[in-house]
Tab-separated table of C-alpha atoms in Angstrom:
chain	number	residue	atom	x	y	z
A	1	UNK	CA	34.519	5.742	41.519
A	2	UNK	CA	37.575	6.623	39.421
A	3	UNK	CA	39.906	3.660	38.953
A	4	UNK	CA	43.123	4.762	40.710
A	5	UNK	CA	41.009	5.942	43.642
A	6	UNK	CA	39.210	2.611	43.779
A	7	UNK	CA	42.594	0.896	44.069
A	8	UNK	CA	43.569	3.258	46.893
A	9	UNK	CA	40.358	2.609	48.777
A	10	UNK	CA	40.660	-1.162	48.463
A	11	UNK	CA	44.309	-1.003	49.584
A	12	UNK	CA	43.249	1.095	52.590
A	13	UNK	CA	40.540	-1.402	53.497
A	14	UNK	CA	42.943	-4.343	53.283
A	15	UNK	CA	45.590	-2.545	55.361
A	16	UNK	CA	43.047	-1.662	58.057
A	17	UNK	CA	41.648	-5.192	58.045
A	18	UNK	CA	45.150	-6.590	58.558
A	19	UNK	CA	45.774	-4.146	61.405
A	20	UNK	CA	42.456	-5.102	62.978
A	21	UNK	CA	43.692	-8.601	63.760
A	22	UNK	CA	45.446	-7.271	66.870
A	23	UNK	CA	42.510	-5.110	67.980
A	24	UNK	CA	41.967	-5.455	71.755
A	25	UNK	CA	38.210	-6.011	71.450
A	26	UNK	CA	38.681	-8.729	68.828
A	27	UNK	CA	39.234	-8.961	65.079
A	28	UNK	CA	35.576	-9.789	64.370
A	29	UNK	CA	34.344	-6.674	66.199
A	30	UNK	CA	36.853	-4.554	64.305
A	31	UNK	CA	35.888	-6.034	60.936
A	32	UNK	CA	32.227	-5.257	61.589
A	33	UNK	CA	32.963	-1.620	62.438
A	34	UNK	CA	35.389	-1.280	59.537
A	35	UNK	CA	32.877	-2.611	57.013
A	36	UNK	CA	30.043	-0.368	58.194
A	37	UNK	CA	32.361	2.661	58.178
A	38	UNK	CA	33.303	1.986	54.547
A	39	UNK	CA	29.740	1.083	53.506
A	40	UNK	CA	28.466	4.378	54.907
A	41	UNK	CA	30.480	6.196	52.225
A	42	UNK	CA	30.057	3.760	49.356
A	43	UNK	CA	27.965	6.156	47.245
A	44	UNK	CA	30.480	8.981	47.431
A	45	UNK	CA	31.458	10.143	43.942
A	46	UNK	CA	33.393	13.358	44.460
A	47	UNK	CA	37.128	12.503	44.070
A	48	UNK	CA	38.136	15.292	46.452
A	49	UNK	CA	35.835	13.984	49.173
A	50	UNK	CA	37.108	10.442	48.572
A	51	UNK	CA	40.710	11.645	48.977
A	52	UNK	CA	39.738	13.259	52.282
A	53	UNK	CA	38.158	10.016	53.478
A	54	UNK	CA	41.242	8.034	52.439
A	55	UNK	CA	43.392	10.523	54.364
A	56	UNK	CA	41.143	9.969	57.382
A	57	UNK	CA	41.727	6.224	56.931
A	58	UNK	CA	45.488	6.780	56.931
A	59	UNK	CA	45.087	8.745	60.137
A	60	UNK	CA	43.217	5.816	61.697
A	61	UNK	CA	46.101	3.537	60.692
A	62	UNK	CA	48.540	5.784	62.570
A	63	UNK	CA	46.213	5.882	65.589
A	64	UNK	CA	45.972	2.084	65.669
A	65	UNK	CA	49.753	1.667	65.418
A	66	UNK	CA	50.170	4.090	68.323
A	67	UNK	CA	47.503	2.259	70.337
A	68	UNK	CA	49.193	-1.110	69.790
A	69	UNK	CA	52.618	0.252	70.668
A	70	UNK	CA	51.413	1.917	73.887
A	71	UNK	CA	49.514	-1.164	75.021
A	72	UNK	CA	52.527	-3.380	74.458
A	73	UNK	CA	54.978	-0.909	76.013
A	74	UNK	CA	52.832	-0.463	79.129
A	75	UNK	CA	52.332	-4.222	79.516
A	76	UNK	CA	56.081	-4.901	79.227
A	77	UNK	CA	56.901	-2.035	81.593
A	78	UNK	CA	54.422	-3.335	84.153
A	79	UNK	CA	55.709	-6.889	83.924
A	80	UNK	CA	59.438	-6.276	83.838
A	81	UNK	CA	59.994	-2.967	85.577
A	82	UNK	CA	58.369	-3.138	88.998
A	83	UNK	CA	59.291	0.091	90.821
A	84	UNK	CA	58.784	-1.619	94.197
A	85	UNK	CA	61.592	-4.000	93.389
A	86	UNK	CA	64.252	-1.298	93.028
A	87	UNK	CA	67.076	-2.356	95.340
A	88	UNK	CA	68.565	0.059	97.838
A	89	UNK	CA	72.066	1.058	96.753
B	1	UNK	CA	84.458	-5.491	58.545
B	2	UNK	CA	81.490	-7.070	56.815
B	3	UNK	CA	79.000	-4.518	58.172
B	4	UNK	CA	76.608	-7.396	58.738
B	5	UNK	CA	74.300	-7.600	61.753
B	6	UNK	CA	72.673	-10.819	62.890
B	7	UNK	CA	69.381	-10.404	64.714
B	8	UNK	CA	67.757	-13.306	66.531
B	9	UNK	CA	63.965	-13.347	66.772
B	10	UNK	CA	61.707	-15.729	68.657
B	11	UNK	CA	58.128	-16.719	67.981
B	12	UNK	CA	56.283	-16.664	71.306
B	13	UNK	CA	52.688	-16.703	72.504
B	14	UNK	CA	51.318	-13.189	72.028
B	15	UNK	CA	51.821	-10.978	75.080
B	16	UNK	CA	48.086	-10.185	75.394
B	17	UNK	CA	46.928	-13.816	75.474
B	18	UNK	CA	45.838	-15.389	78.744
B	19	UNK	CA	48.176	-18.326	79.294
B	20	UNK	CA	46.640	-21.697	80.136
B	21	UNK	CA	48.468	-24.683	81.574
B	22	UNK	CA	47.663	-28.088	80.079
B	23	UNK	CA	45.621	-30.369	82.394
B	24	UNK	CA	48.561	-32.770	82.718
B	25	UNK	CA	50.841	-29.930	83.936
B	26	UNK	CA	53.401	-30.814	81.266
B	27	UNK	CA	53.438	-27.477	79.497
B	28	UNK	CA	51.436	-24.471	78.403
B	29	UNK	CA	48.649	-24.687	75.781
B	30	UNK	CA	50.012	-23.519	72.407
B	31	UNK	CA	47.648	-25.098	69.847
B	32	UNK	CA	45.365	-22.538	68.243
B	33	UNK	CA	46.803	-19.802	70.433
B	34	UNK	CA	47.867	-16.489	68.889
B	35	UNK	CA	51.637	-16.208	68.480
B	36	UNK	CA	53.759	-13.217	67.550
B	37	UNK	CA	57.332	-11.941	67.680
B	38	UNK	CA	58.768	-11.508	71.163
B	39	UNK	CA	58.459	-7.776	72.014
B	40	UNK	CA	62.153	-7.466	72.902
B	41	UNK	CA	63.084	-9.130	69.608
B	42	UNK	CA	60.998	-6.489	67.800
B	43	UNK	CA	63.102	-3.834	69.504
B	44	UNK	CA	66.265	-5.678	68.417
B	45	UNK	CA	65.121	-5.784	64.771
B	46	UNK	CA	64.167	-2.109	64.885
B	47	UNK	CA	67.611	-1.151	66.195
B	48	UNK	CA	69.374	-3.102	63.439
B	49	UNK	CA	67.138	-1.592	60.742
B	50	UNK	CA	67.739	1.892	62.154
B	51	UNK	CA	71.508	1.303	61.984
B	52	UNK	CA	71.177	0.245	58.361
B	53	UNK	CA	69.069	3.328	57.550
B	54	UNK	CA	71.793	5.498	59.082
B	55	UNK	CA	74.300	3.580	56.942
B	56	UNK	CA	76.243	2.483	60.012
B	57	UNK	CA	75.898	-1.140	58.893
B	58	UNK	CA	75.255	-2.718	55.525
B	59	UNK	CA	73.048	-5.764	55.979
B	60	UNK	CA	70.530	-7.048	58.494
B	61	UNK	CA	70.144	-10.831	58.621
B	62	UNK	CA	67.360	-12.138	60.816
B	63	UNK	CA	67.468	-15.631	62.343
B	64	UNK	CA	64.817	-17.743	63.995
B	65	UNK	CA	64.926	-21.321	65.286
B	66	UNK	CA	61.797	-23.429	65.296
B	67	UNK	CA	59.156	-25.206	63.231
B	68	UNK	CA	57.619	-24.041	59.961
B	69	UNK	CA	55.671	-21.245	61.698
B	70	UNK	CA	58.914	-19.516	62.684
B	71	UNK	CA	59.009	-18.328	59.069
B	72	UNK	CA	56.033	-16.016	59.805
B	73	UNK	CA	58.129	-14.310	62.461
B	74	UNK	CA	61.043	-13.978	60.031
B	75	UNK	CA	58.652	-12.474	57.438
B	76	UNK	CA	57.546	-9.877	59.989
B	77	UNK	CA	61.177	-8.928	60.588
B	78	UNK	CA	61.763	-8.717	56.829
B	79	UNK	CA	58.714	-6.453	56.603
B	80	UNK	CA	60.275	-4.217	59.251
B	81	UNK	CA	63.321	-3.787	57.026
B	82	UNK	CA	65.658	-6.747	57.465
B	83	UNK	CA	67.399	-7.844	54.247
B	84	UNK	CA	67.238	-11.622	54.429
B	85	UNK	CA	66.278	-14.391	56.801
B	86	UNK	CA	67.661	-17.676	58.037
B	87	UNK	CA	65.250	-20.270	59.339
B	88	UNK	CA	66.930	-22.956	61.448
B	89	UNK	CA	64.442	-25.775	61.402
B	90	UNK	CA	63.804	-27.434	64.761
B	91	UNK	CA	60.588	-29.385	65.188
B	92	UNK	CA	58.637	-31.572	67.572
B	93	UNK	CA	60.299	-32.807	70.740
B	94	UNK	CA	63.567	-31.063	69.803
B	95	UNK	CA	61.716	-27.761	69.639
B	96	UNK	CA	59.981	-28.309	72.985
B	97	UNK	CA	63.388	-28.776	74.579
B	98	UNK	CA	65.139	-25.974	72.703
B	99	UNK	CA	66.595	-23.529	75.174
B	100	UNK	CA	69.111	-20.673	75.401
B	101	UNK	CA	72.192	-22.912	75.363
B	102	UNK	CA	71.278	-24.579	72.085
B	103	UNK	CA	70.100	-21.330	70.490
B	104	UNK	CA	73.307	-19.558	71.486
B	105	UNK	CA	75.343	-22.409	69.955
B	106	UNK	CA	73.356	-21.927	66.731
B	107	UNK	CA	73.793	-18.138	66.831
B	108	UNK	CA	77.545	-18.495	67.428
B	109	UNK	CA	77.897	-20.899	64.498
B	110	UNK	CA	75.886	-18.561	62.241
B	111	UNK	CA	77.878	-15.522	63.349
B	112	UNK	CA	81.057	-17.241	62.176
B	113	UNK	CA	79.443	-18.542	58.979
B	114	UNK	CA	77.947	-15.158	58.051
B	115	UNK	CA	80.939	-13.144	59.249
B	116	UNK	CA	78.736	-10.983	61.451
B	117	UNK	CA	80.064	-7.810	63.023
B	118	UNK	CA	77.273	-7.500	65.548
B	119	UNK	CA	74.591	-9.714	67.057
B	120	UNK	CA	71.505	-8.045	68.479
B	121	UNK	CA	69.016	-10.057	70.508
B	122	UNK	CA	66.092	-9.227	72.736
B	123	UNK	CA	67.075	-9.246	76.394
B	124	UNK	CA	64.686	-12.089	77.198
B	125	UNK	CA	61.728	-13.970	75.774
B	126	UNK	CA	58.374	-13.339	77.399
B	127	UNK	CA	57.576	-17.061	77.505
B	128	UNK	CA	60.570	-18.486	79.330
B	129	UNK	CA	62.108	-15.237	80.712
B	130	UNK	CA	65.551	-16.868	80.605
B	131	UNK	CA	67.635	-13.772	79.813
B	132	UNK	CA	70.541	-16.082	78.888
B	133	UNK	CA	70.863	-16.424	75.121
B	134	UNK	CA	72.735	-13.144	74.537
B	135	UNK	CA	75.164	-13.731	77.360
B	136	UNK	CA	75.831	-17.361	76.367
B	137	UNK	CA	76.333	-16.403	72.712
B	138	UNK	CA	78.938	-13.806	73.685
B	139	UNK	CA	80.712	-16.343	75.879
B	140	UNK	CA	80.775	-19.001	73.133
B	141	UNK	CA	82.231	-16.510	70.646
B	142	UNK	CA	84.448	-14.844	73.250
B	143	UNK	CA	82.943	-11.502	72.207
B	144	UNK	CA	82.174	-8.563	74.498
B	145	UNK	CA	78.533	-8.053	75.452
B	146	UNK	CA	76.345	-4.999	76.033
B	147	UNK	CA	73.200	-6.298	77.717
B	148	UNK	CA	69.991	-4.469	78.705
B	149	UNK	CA	70.906	-1.786	76.170
B	150	UNK	CA	68.735	1.327	76.272
B	151	UNK	CA	71.039	3.301	73.979
B	152	UNK	CA	73.614	2.314	71.361
B	153	UNK	CA	76.201	4.545	69.718
B	154	UNK	CA	78.863	3.366	67.295
B	155	UNK	CA	82.180	5.104	67.932
B	156	UNK	CA	84.598	3.982	65.260
B	157	UNK	CA	85.105	0.270	65.754
B	158	UNK	CA	83.806	0.421	69.321
B	159	UNK	CA	80.242	0.635	70.650
B	160	UNK	CA	79.079	2.783	73.521
B	161	UNK	CA	76.245	1.012	75.331
B	162	UNK	CA	74.041	2.616	77.963
B	163	UNK	CA	72.702	-0.235	80.070
B	164	UNK	CA	69.618	-0.266	82.292
B	165	UNK	CA	70.578	-1.763	85.610
B	166	UNK	CA	68.912	-1.883	89.046
B	167	UNK	CA	70.731	1.172	90.345
B	168	UNK	CA	70.093	3.287	87.261
B	169	UNK	CA	72.090	3.542	84.046
B	170	UNK	CA	75.587	2.255	83.303
B	171	UNK	CA	77.620	3.272	80.265
B	172	UNK	CA	80.187	0.876	78.854
B	173	UNK	CA	82.346	0.966	75.741
B	174	UNK	CA	83.011	-2.362	74.080
B	175	UNK	CA	84.951	-3.555	71.061
B	176	UNK	CA	83.334	-5.045	68.005
B	177	UNK	CA	82.430	-7.705	67.111
B	178	UNK	CA	79.992	-7.819	70.022
B	179	UNK	CA	76.647	-9.120	71.256
B	180	UNK	CA	73.952	-6.647	72.296
B	181	UNK	CA	70.693	-7.459	74.048
B	182	UNK	CA	67.890	-4.934	73.659
B	183	UNK	CA	65.894	-3.545	76.548
B	184	UNK	CA	62.486	-1.871	76.459
B	185	UNK	CA	63.588	1.722	76.013
B	186	UNK	CA	66.091	1.191	73.216
B	187	UNK	CA	63.656	2.309	70.514
B	188	UNK	CA	60.048	2.276	69.278
B	189	UNK	CA	59.568	-0.662	66.889
B	190	UNK	CA	57.720	0.103	63.652
B	191	UNK	CA	54.589	-1.856	62.847
B	192	UNK	CA	54.862	-4.299	59.934
B	193	UNK	CA	51.868	-3.122	57.893
B	194	UNK	CA	50.381	-5.097	55.014
B	195	UNK	CA	52.104	-3.124	52.202
B	196	UNK	CA	55.491	-3.773	53.853
B	197	UNK	CA	54.696	-7.459	54.265
B	198	UNK	CA	53.819	-7.661	50.566
B	199	UNK	CA	57.092	-5.977	49.583
B	200	UNK	CA	59.031	-8.323	51.872
B	201	UNK	CA	57.763	-11.411	50.050
B	202	UNK	CA	60.567	-10.980	47.549
B	203	UNK	CA	63.229	-11.254	50.264
B	204	UNK	CA	64.915	-14.605	50.729
B	205	UNK	CA	64.675	-16.942	53.695
B	206	UNK	CA	67.356	-19.641	53.765
B	207	UNK	CA	66.522	-22.976	55.346
B	208	UNK	CA	69.003	-24.804	57.570
B	209	UNK	CA	69.094	-27.604	60.102
B	210	UNK	CA	71.179	-27.486	63.311
B	211	UNK	CA	73.155	-30.455	61.949
B	212	UNK	CA	74.204	-28.288	58.963
B	213	UNK	CA	75.907	-25.997	61.458
B	214	UNK	CA	77.365	-28.964	63.343
B	215	UNK	CA	75.468	-27.943	66.446
B	216	UNK	CA	74.288	-30.502	68.970
B	217	UNK	CA	70.872	-29.483	70.238
B	218	UNK	CA	70.313	-32.161	72.874
B	219	UNK	CA	68.960	-30.591	75.998
B	220	UNK	CA	70.596	-30.907	79.386
B	221	UNK	CA	67.357	-29.813	81.050
B	222	UNK	CA	64.105	-31.623	81.611
B	223	UNK	CA	60.870	-29.833	82.457
B	224	UNK	CA	59.274	-31.758	85.296
B	225	UNK	CA	56.131	-29.762	85.901
B	226	UNK	CA	54.357	-26.572	84.886
B	227	UNK	CA	51.920	-24.913	87.298
B	228	UNK	CA	49.807	-21.776	87.211
B	229	UNK	CA	50.853	-19.030	89.632
B	230	UNK	CA	48.907	-19.049	92.945
B	231	UNK	CA	45.528	-17.347	92.683
B	232	UNK	CA	45.391	-13.860	94.071
B	233	UNK	CA	43.530	-13.770	97.355
B	234	UNK	CA	40.324	-11.767	97.405
B	235	UNK	CA	40.610	-8.289	98.894
B	236	UNK	CA	39.091	-7.492	102.269
B	237	UNK	CA	36.925	-4.420	102.870
B	238	UNK	CA	37.343	-2.439	106.075
B	239	UNK	CA	34.970	0.106	107.662
B	240	UNK	CA	37.262	2.691	109.213
B	241	UNK	CA	40.795	4.001	108.913
B	242	UNK	CA	41.611	2.638	112.410
B	243	UNK	CA	40.464	-0.767	111.247
B	244	UNK	CA	42.768	-0.489	108.204
B	245	UNK	CA	45.747	0.473	110.363
B	246	UNK	CA	45.026	-2.394	112.782
B	247	UNK	CA	44.847	-4.924	109.954
B	248	UNK	CA	48.030	-3.630	108.342
B	249	UNK	CA	49.840	-3.944	111.680
B	250	UNK	CA	48.499	-7.482	111.998
B	251	UNK	CA	49.832	-8.388	108.598
B	252	UNK	CA	53.201	-7.004	109.610
B	253	UNK	CA	53.092	-4.363	106.868
B	254	UNK	CA	53.658	-1.389	109.180
């Protein structure tokens, strides 16, 4: 793997690992899936293909952020904004 | 005007964790339990950072009161874009008894010390659900308050606040300096990713004690007992619609 790309891939892995701490099904589960996903492509040599995979990783980051936000938003909405409690004006 | 915004953040038990009461009913189990920034505080930080990005204000200072671990929460806020942090160290028994009145005294003292133009807080913490700190802080400083804010617009030296209230939405215009408390729909907080956390390591966190601000943090409240909410009763299955209607009538529901 070319050096700057290697740095990018490692950075991606670390960022995803950090994000995985809040994963609903547990950080350990996430780490296992993350590692196998990266290991599956470990022999990839083509820089273009590697860039595509890194871009896919960035997409997963965005998906996770959206997942976490929605979960939190829905939980807060459910707890603090009970539509049944709306008072009659 | 200093263009400085003070944002208060609280470290609470993570919203997704199942809360457990200690066997002696004295408090909730916190050891080894995942903690994170109060969701409404995240919204407050996001709003302040957004205002800085729009160049409406110049500096975002984030404050948290608590033990050493409160610094993690400040670091998260710095990673979201705050400029510097202030950690007011409160530990042990003092921390267990720290409530809105003491925190608002600390915030008021800091607002004067830092010459803040605006204080933004979350509307309430998800652990104690007090919904008091913002209001008390405004009262102590004799500043106007815009609570349950779902929209903020600066108009010269005044702020237009759209508030979420039971009947719908209320719009008020208040003078600055002011205290704002953030409600759920104010904005979408950004996630503090690892690269941002790394960059934020260079930002400073000042360390203070309540005594340095001449604030008395003795509590006027004593927690007598903590209990779990009553268990939900099991549901009952019925065979027919008539049966359902009969049971509902029995229960006085219809």
